[in-house]
Short mmCIF file of C-alpha atoms in Angstrom, two decimals:
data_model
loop_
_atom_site.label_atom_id
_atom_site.label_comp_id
_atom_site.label_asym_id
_atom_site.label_seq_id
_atom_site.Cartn_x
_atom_site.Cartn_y
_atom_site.Cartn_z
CA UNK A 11 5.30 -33.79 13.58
CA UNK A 12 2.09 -32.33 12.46
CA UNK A 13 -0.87 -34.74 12.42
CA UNK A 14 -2.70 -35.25 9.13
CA UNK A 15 -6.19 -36.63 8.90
CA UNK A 16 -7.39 -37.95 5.91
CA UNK A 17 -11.39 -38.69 5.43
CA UNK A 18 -13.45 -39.97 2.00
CA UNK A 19 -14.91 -37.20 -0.12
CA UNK A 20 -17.66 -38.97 -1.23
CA UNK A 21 -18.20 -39.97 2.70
CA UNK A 22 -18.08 -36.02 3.67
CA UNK A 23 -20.23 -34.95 0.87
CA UNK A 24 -22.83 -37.86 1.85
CA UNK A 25 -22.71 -36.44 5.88
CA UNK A 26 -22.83 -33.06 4.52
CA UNK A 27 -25.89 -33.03 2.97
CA UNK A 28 -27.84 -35.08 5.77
CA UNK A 29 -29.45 -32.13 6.83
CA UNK A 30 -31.37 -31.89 3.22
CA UNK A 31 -32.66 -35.26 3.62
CA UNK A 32 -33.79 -34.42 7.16
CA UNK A 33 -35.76 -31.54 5.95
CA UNK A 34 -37.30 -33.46 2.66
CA UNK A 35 -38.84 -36.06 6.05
CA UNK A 36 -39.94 -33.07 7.87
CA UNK A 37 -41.66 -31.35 5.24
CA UNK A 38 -43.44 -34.45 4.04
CA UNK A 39 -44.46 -35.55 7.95
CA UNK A 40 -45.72 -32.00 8.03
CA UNK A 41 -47.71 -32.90 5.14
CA UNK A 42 -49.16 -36.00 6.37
CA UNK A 43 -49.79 -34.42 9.09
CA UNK A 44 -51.95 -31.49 7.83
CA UNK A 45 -53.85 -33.98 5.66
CA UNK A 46 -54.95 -36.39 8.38
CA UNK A 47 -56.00 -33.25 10.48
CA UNK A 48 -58.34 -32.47 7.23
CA UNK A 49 -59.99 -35.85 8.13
CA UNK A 50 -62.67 -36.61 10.81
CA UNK A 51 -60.88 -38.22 13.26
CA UNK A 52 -64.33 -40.35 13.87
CA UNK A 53 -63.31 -41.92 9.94
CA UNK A 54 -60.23 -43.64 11.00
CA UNK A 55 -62.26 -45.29 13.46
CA UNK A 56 -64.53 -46.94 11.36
CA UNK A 57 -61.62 -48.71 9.30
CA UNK A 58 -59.42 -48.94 12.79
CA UNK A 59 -59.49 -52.61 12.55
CA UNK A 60 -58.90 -53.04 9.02
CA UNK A 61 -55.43 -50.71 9.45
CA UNK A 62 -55.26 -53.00 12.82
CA UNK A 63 -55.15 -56.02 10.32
CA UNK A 64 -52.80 -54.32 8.00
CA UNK A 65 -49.87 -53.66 10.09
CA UNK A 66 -50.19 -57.48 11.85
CA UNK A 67 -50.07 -58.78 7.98
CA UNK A 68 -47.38 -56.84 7.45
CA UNK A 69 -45.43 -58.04 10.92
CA UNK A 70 -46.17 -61.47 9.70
CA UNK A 71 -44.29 -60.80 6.23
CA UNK A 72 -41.84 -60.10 8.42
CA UNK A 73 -41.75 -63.19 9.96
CA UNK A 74 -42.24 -65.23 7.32
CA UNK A 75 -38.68 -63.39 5.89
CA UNK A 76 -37.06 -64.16 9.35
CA UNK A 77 -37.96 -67.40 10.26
CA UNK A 78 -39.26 -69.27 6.84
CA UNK A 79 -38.11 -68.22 3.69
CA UNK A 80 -35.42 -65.04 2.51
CA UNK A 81 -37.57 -62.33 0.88
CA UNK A 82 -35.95 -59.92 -0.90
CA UNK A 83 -37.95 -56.71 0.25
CA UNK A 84 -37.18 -57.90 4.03
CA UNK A 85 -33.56 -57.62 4.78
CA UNK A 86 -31.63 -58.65 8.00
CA UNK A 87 -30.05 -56.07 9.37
CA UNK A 88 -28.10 -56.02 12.64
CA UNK A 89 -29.24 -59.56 13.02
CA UNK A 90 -33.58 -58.04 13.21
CA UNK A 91 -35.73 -57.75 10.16
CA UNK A 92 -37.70 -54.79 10.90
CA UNK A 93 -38.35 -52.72 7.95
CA UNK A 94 -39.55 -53.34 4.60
CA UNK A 95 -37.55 -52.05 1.58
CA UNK A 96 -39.01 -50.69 -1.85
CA UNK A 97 -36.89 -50.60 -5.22
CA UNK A 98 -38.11 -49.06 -8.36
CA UNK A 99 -35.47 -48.47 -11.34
CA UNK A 100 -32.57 -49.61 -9.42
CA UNK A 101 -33.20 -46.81 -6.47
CA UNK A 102 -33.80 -47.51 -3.19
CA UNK A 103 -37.01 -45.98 -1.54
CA UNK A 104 -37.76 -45.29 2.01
CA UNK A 105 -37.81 -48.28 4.36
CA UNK A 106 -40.58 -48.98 6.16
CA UNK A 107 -40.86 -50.07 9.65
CA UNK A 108 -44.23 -51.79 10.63
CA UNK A 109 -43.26 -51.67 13.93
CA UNK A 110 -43.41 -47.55 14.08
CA UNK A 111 -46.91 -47.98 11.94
CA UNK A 112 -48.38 -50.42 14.56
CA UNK A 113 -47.96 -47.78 17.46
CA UNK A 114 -50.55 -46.09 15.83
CA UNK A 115 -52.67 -48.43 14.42
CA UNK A 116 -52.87 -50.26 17.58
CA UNK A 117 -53.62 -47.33 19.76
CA UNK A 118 -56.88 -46.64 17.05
CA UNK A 119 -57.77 -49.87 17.28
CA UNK A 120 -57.84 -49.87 20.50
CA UNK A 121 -59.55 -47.02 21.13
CA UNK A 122 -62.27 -48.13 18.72
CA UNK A 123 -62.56 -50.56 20.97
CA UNK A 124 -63.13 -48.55 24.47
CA UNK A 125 -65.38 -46.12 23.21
CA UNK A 126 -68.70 -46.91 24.22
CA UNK A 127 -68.04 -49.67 26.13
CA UNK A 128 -69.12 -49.52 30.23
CA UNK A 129 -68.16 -52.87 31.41
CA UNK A 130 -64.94 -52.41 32.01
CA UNK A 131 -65.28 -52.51 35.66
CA UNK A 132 -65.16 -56.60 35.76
CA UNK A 133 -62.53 -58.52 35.60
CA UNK A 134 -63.65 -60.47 32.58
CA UNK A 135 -63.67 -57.41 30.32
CA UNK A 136 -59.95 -56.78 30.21
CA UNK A 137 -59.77 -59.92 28.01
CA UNK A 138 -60.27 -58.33 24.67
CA UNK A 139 -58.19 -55.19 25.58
CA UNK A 140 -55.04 -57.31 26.11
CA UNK A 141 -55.79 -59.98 23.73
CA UNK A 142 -55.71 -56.90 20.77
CA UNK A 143 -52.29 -55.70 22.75
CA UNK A 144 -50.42 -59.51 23.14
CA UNK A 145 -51.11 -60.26 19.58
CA UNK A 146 -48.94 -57.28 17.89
CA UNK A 147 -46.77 -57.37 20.92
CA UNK A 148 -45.40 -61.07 20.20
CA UNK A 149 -45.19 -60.23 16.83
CA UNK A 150 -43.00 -57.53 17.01
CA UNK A 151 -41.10 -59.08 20.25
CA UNK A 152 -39.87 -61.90 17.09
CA UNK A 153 -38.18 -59.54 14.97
CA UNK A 154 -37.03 -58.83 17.51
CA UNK A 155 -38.12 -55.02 18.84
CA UNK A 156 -37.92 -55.07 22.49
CA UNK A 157 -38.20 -51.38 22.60
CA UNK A 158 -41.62 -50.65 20.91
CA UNK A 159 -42.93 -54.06 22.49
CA UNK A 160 -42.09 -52.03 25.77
CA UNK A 161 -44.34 -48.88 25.42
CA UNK A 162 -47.21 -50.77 24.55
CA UNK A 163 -48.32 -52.08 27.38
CA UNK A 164 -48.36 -48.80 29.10
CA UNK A 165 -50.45 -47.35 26.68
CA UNK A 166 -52.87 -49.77 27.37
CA UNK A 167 -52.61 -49.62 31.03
CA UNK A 168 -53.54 -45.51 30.21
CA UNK A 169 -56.40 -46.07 28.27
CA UNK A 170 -57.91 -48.52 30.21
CA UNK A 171 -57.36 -45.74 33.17
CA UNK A 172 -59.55 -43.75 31.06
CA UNK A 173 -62.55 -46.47 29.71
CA UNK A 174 -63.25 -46.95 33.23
CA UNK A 175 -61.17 -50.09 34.61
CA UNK A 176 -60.87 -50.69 38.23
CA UNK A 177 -57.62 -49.69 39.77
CA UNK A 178 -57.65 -52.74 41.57
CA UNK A 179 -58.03 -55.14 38.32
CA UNK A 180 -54.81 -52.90 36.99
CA UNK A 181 -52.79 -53.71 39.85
CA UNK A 182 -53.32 -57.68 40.15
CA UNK A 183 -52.20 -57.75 36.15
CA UNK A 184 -49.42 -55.87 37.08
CA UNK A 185 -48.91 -57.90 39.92
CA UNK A 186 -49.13 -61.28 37.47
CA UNK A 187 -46.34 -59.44 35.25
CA UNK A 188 -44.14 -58.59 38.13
CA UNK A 189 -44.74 -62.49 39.15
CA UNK A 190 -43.90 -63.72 35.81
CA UNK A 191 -40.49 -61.28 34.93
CA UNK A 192 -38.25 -63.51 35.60
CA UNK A 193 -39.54 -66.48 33.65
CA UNK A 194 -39.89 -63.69 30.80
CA UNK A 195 -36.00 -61.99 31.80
CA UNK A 196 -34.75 -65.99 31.50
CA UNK A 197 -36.25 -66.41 27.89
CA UNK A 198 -34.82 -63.23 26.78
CA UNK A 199 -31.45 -62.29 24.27
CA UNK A 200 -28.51 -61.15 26.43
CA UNK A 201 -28.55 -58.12 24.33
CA UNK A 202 -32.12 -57.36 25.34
CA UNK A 203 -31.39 -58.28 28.80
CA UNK A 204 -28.45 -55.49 29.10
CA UNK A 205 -30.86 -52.69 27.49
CA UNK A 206 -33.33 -52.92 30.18
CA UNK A 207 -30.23 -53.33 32.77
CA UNK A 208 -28.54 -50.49 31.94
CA UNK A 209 -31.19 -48.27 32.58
CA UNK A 210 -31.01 -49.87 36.08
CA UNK A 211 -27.95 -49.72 36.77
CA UNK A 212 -27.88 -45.94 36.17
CA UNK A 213 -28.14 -45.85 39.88
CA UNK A 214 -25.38 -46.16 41.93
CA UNK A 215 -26.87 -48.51 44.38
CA UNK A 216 -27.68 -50.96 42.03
CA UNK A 217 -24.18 -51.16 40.70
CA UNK A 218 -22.61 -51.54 44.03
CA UNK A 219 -24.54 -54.29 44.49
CA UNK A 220 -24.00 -56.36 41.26
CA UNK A 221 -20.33 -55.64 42.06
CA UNK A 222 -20.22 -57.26 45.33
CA UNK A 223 -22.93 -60.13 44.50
CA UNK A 224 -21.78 -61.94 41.66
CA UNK A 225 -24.66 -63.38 41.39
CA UNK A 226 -27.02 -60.36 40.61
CA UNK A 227 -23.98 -59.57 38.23
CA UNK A 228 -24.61 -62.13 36.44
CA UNK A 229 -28.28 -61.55 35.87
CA UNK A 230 -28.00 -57.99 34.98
CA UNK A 231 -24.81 -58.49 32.52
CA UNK A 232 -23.92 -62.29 31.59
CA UNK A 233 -21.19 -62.22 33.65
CA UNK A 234 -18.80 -60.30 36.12
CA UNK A 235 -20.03 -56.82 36.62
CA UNK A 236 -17.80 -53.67 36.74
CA UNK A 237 -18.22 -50.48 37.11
CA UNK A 238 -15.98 -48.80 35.00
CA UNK A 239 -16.24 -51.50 32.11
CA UNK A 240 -19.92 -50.65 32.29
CA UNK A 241 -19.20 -46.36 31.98
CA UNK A 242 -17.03 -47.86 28.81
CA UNK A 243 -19.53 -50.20 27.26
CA UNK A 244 -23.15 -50.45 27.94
CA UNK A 245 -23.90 -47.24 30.37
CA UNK A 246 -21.08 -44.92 27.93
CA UNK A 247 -24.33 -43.76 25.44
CA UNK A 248 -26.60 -43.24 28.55
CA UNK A 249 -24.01 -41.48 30.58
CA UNK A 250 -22.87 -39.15 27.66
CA UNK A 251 -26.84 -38.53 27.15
CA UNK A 252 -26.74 -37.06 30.02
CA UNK A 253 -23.72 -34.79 29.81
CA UNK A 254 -25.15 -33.54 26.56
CA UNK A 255 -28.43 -32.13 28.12
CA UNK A 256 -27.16 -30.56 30.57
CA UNK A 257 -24.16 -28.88 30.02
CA UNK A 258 -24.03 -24.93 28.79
CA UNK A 259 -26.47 -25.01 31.60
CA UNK A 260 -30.15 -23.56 31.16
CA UNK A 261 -28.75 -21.23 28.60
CA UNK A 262 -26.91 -23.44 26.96
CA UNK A 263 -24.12 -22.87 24.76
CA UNK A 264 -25.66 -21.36 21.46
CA UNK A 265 -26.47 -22.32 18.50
CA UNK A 266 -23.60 -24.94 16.46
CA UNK A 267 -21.21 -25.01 19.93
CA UNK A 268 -22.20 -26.99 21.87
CA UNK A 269 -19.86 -30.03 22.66
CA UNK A 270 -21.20 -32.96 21.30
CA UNK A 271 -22.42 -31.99 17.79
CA UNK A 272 -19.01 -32.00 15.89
CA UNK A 273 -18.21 -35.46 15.61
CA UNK A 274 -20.61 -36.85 13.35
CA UNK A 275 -21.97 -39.66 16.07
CA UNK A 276 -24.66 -39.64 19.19
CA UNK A 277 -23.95 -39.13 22.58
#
């Protein structure tokens, strides 16, 4: 018997014409991006901490539509209220995502802050660095964003690098951190737990061990660990990632054929 597949029109139409959508974003990042080069880099600077102040006012809004009362332009989604939604006439505009913003208003900010600074070589100076870094950080962490609360603090390990801090002052914070990661790993969702464990157990050694200590299982997973429930569930997205970049070799397979582009969903 042949086998018939039926799919939504409206559905196809809507996945069809992704790609226009994709360029509209493109063309107007290109924009943006052309008009902030136009600008004296030196001017963003100046009003660094007011843009600083911004994005944590808008974090907060978040907040506020999370934890105290529903607001209608913050929406729960996936169980996080990240973004920021805009209707005029009915139509819905692009979201926003203050998160995304804060990477770069931080990093100004920030930098505003190192510039012309030289005592960075005590101890004591590091305080304002990582007080401007927590702040956002715990901010976003309650939406929650695990992943952008994660690149933050090596930014500011880099640019610290850079102003001048001691090596050794770098290490004994990241000491403290290492020190305090499993008071932090305790207070954390399961779900948040498993995305930072999956990228460990990517190695083979690792998952040989949570297999045969149930314990460590436990830990990394909430429960029993297997390897071949794990290639199915949690390490399937990373695995296939994988597979993606590197097959058709360093050639690759050519334009529109390679393996993993046909079926409307990510690695």
């Amino acid at each position: 018997n042949p086998i018939r597949t039926q799919s939504n029109p409206k559905q196809s139409q809507y996945k069809a014409n992704l790609w226009k959508k994709q360029l509209v974003f493109a063309a107007i990042g290109v924009l943006v991006f052309i008009a902030v080069n136009l600008v004296n880099y030196r001017r963003f600077g100046a009003v660094s901490y007011w843009i600083y102040a911004f994005v944590l006012l808008l974090l907060g809004l978040l907040l506020v539509g999370r934890y105290v009362v529903q607001l209608p332009f913050v929406p729960a989604r996936h169980g996080t209220h990240r973004w920021i939604t805009f209707t005029i006439g009915g139509r819905d505009l692009p979201s926003v995502q203050p998160s995304e913003i804060c990477k770069l208003a931080y990093i100004l900010a920030l930098a505003w802050y190192l510039r012309y600074r030289s005592n960075y070589r005590k101890f004591s100076a590091l305080v304002g660095p990582f007080a401007l870094t927590l702040l956002p950080m715990v901010l976003i962490l309650l939406e929650p964003d695990l992943g952008t609360v994660l690149l933050m603090m090596p930014i500011l390990f880099a640019m610290l690098f850079v102003a001048g801090a001691k090596v050794k002052h770098l290490l004994i914070i990241i000491l403290l951190g290492v020190m305090v990661s499993p008071l932090l790993w305790y207070f954390m969702k399961l779900e948040q737990r498993t995305r930072i464990s999956s990228v460990l157990l990517q190695s083979s050694w690792i998952r040989e061990k949570a297999e045969q200590n149930p314990t460590l299982g436990n830990i990394l997973v909430g429960g029993k660990f297997s390897t071949k429930l794990w290639k199915d569930d949690l390490g399937f997205h990373l695995i296939r990632s994988k597979f993606a970049v590197a097959s058709g070799g360093a050639k690759g397979y050519g334009f529109r054929r390679g393996p993993f582009i046909k079926y409307n969903f990510l690695p």
